[in-house]
XYZ file of C-alpha atoms in Angstrom:
201
model
C 126.362 249.861 97.738
C 128.031 246.743 99.123
C 131.781 246.693 99.620
C 133.878 244.526 97.301
C 134.379 241.834 99.957
C 130.607 241.451 100.321
C 130.244 240.847 96.595
C 132.895 238.145 96.809
C 131.012 236.560 99.722
C 127.663 236.654 97.920
C 129.217 235.149 94.791
C 130.979 232.424 96.794
C 127.775 231.503 98.625
C 125.830 231.296 95.353
C 128.647 229.220 93.847
C 128.532 226.787 96.788
C 124.759 226.389 96.377
C 125.174 225.813 92.627
C 127.865 223.176 93.250
C 125.632 221.363 95.760
C 122.768 221.364 93.245
C 124.990 220.082 90.431
C 126.426 217.317 92.649
C 122.908 216.214 93.565
C 121.705 216.137 89.945
C 124.848 214.350 88.793
C 124.411 211.728 91.510
C 120.769 211.230 90.526
C 121.744 210.769 86.878
C 124.548 208.317 87.631
C 122.440 206.267 90.047
C 119.852 205.763 87.331
C 122.054 205.543 84.227
C 124.619 203.168 85.721
C 122.289 201.140 87.949
C 123.287 197.919 86.198
C 126.893 198.892 85.559
C 128.289 200.798 88.574
C 131.800 200.533 87.158
C 130.822 203.165 84.592
C 130.232 205.810 87.253
C 132.589 208.793 87.161
C 133.852 211.263 89.714
C 131.523 214.256 90.001
C 134.538 216.569 89.909
C 134.485 216.006 86.119
C 131.065 217.680 85.980
C 132.165 220.412 88.383
C 135.260 221.086 86.252
C 132.965 221.621 83.272
C 130.736 223.913 85.345
C 133.695 226.059 86.394
C 134.865 226.457 82.811
C 131.365 227.426 81.627
C 130.822 229.794 84.561
C 134.156 231.520 83.995
C 133.339 231.876 80.285
C 130.024 233.554 81.098
C 131.672 235.900 83.596
C 134.598 236.695 81.313
C 132.212 237.528 78.485
C 130.398 239.904 80.847
C 133.630 241.524 82.005
C 134.893 242.041 78.448
C 131.584 243.427 77.172
C 132.420 246.997 78.199
C 136.006 246.814 76.965
C 137.490 247.091 80.469
C 138.549 244.056 82.485
C 138.626 245.570 85.980
C 141.054 243.979 88.461
C 138.185 243.189 90.865
C 136.293 241.416 88.079
C 139.435 239.440 87.298
C 139.918 238.450 90.938
C 136.318 237.300 91.303
C 136.400 235.208 88.114
C 139.758 233.689 88.966
C 139.061 232.973 92.633
C 135.431 231.930 92.819
C 135.830 228.540 91.157
C 137.530 225.458 92.641
C 137.540 222.675 90.053
C 138.502 224.096 86.675
C 140.130 227.035 84.936
C 138.841 228.413 81.654
C 142.239 229.628 80.495
C 143.865 226.221 81.013
C 140.927 224.673 79.156
C 141.314 227.140 76.259
C 145.031 226.449 75.976
C 144.375 222.703 75.707
C 141.316 223.034 73.450
C 143.217 225.209 70.965
C 146.513 223.267 71.140
C 148.229 226.297 72.631
C 146.888 228.872 70.158
C 145.122 230.661 73.038
C 147.663 230.912 75.847
C 146.417 233.501 78.325
C 146.627 234.333 81.998
C 144.024 236.175 84.045
C 146.507 238.960 84.750
C 147.252 239.571 81.074
C 143.734 239.658 79.619
C 143.192 243.364 80.287
C 146.422 244.161 78.444
C 145.147 242.536 75.246
C 144.223 244.771 72.352
C 140.545 245.556 71.813
C 140.619 243.396 68.658
C 142.070 240.407 70.525
C 139.498 240.753 73.320
C 136.726 240.865 70.740
C 138.130 237.802 68.963
C 138.298 235.948 72.283
C 134.668 236.858 73.025
C 133.562 235.650 69.609
C 135.452 232.351 69.834
C 134.424 231.336 73.370
C 130.961 229.891 72.607
C 132.217 227.688 69.767
C 135.203 226.363 71.699
C 132.938 225.415 74.610
C 130.255 223.673 72.534
C 131.246 220.064 73.264
C 131.937 220.711 76.940
C 128.555 222.404 77.348
C 126.787 219.412 75.811
C 128.692 217.021 78.066
C 127.929 219.130 81.159
C 124.251 219.737 80.464
C 123.157 216.277 79.310
C 123.259 214.361 82.629
C 121.826 217.310 84.571
C 118.957 217.863 82.130
C 118.140 214.139 82.175
C 118.125 214.136 86.000
C 115.974 217.274 85.964
C 113.453 215.391 83.817
C 113.135 212.702 86.506
C 111.619 215.155 89.005
C 108.377 217.018 88.303
C 108.127 219.034 91.496
C 111.286 221.153 91.120
C 112.647 223.220 88.226
C 116.361 222.577 88.665
C 117.350 224.743 85.705
C 115.606 227.709 87.292
C 117.344 227.018 90.617
C 120.752 226.894 88.907
C 120.016 230.039 86.890
C 119.108 231.865 90.113
C 122.524 231.076 91.585
C 124.276 232.078 88.363
C 122.356 235.344 88.351
C 123.526 236.087 91.889
C 127.135 235.467 90.834
C 126.683 237.607 87.713
C 125.176 240.481 89.723
C 128.114 240.330 92.115
C 130.541 240.553 89.190
C 128.592 243.379 87.594
C 128.608 245.424 90.800
C 132.111 244.696 92.043
C 133.771 247.457 90.013
C 131.204 249.982 91.248
C 129.377 250.336 87.920
C 126.561 248.134 86.583
C 126.343 248.230 82.805
C 123.600 247.085 80.448
C 126.282 245.593 78.179
C 127.276 243.210 80.987
C 123.680 242.157 81.558
C 123.166 241.545 77.840
C 126.399 239.528 77.590
C 125.347 237.431 80.589
C 121.893 236.662 79.201
C 123.242 235.830 75.741
C 125.933 233.475 77.045
C 123.579 231.846 79.550
C 121.006 231.159 76.842
C 123.591 229.843 74.375
C 125.744 227.758 76.712
C 123.169 226.486 79.172
C 119.452 227.307 79.018
C 118.544 226.422 75.436
C 120.427 223.124 75.345
C 119.198 222.145 78.841
C 115.565 222.556 77.759
C 116.179 220.677 74.509
C 117.981 217.774 76.191
C 115.370 217.543 78.945
C 112.592 217.449 76.339
C 114.345 214.705 74.366
C 114.873 212.698 77.563
C 111.205 212.963 78.505
C 110.145 211.916 74.991
C 112.352 208.826 75.182
C 110.817 207.829 78.514
C 107.232 208.273 77.262
């Protein structure tokens, strides 16, 4: 079994590759969409902020799935990302109703953790749509590469690192990962890409 530091390294490397892929897709989208109006272009850190929030939500859902939020899981979720923080996002999105810190999540009651898990997908709905749309459109511009698959591969590497970092891999974590990935990313990416391709036809 790899030591904890190695899981951090693997997760960080996968995160860096995912960020590079997202930057590239975002640039492709903006170059095409704002060709005639370059003043409409936006800083790609907006997209990367959204990615961080979505990634942390997926990882948090995994970590909470077994009822124990291990300190190593918390450290990986908190430290891997660079552009956004899920808990800050949740505080703003709920007008302060969900005010949490990474250190305090494990101390929450089982009922509160379950409520948090149930509310996450709905709270993130608009952000997920905003994140996925430009990337799915850019993905539709290139036939030779499946960018969704490439991004999912990096997310899987990060998820495996989280799952292993506390020394125990659980089926509940895998199930939580797959469910959140499908809901927040995969399904809407495929739908938005299909709509984009139909509009171009």
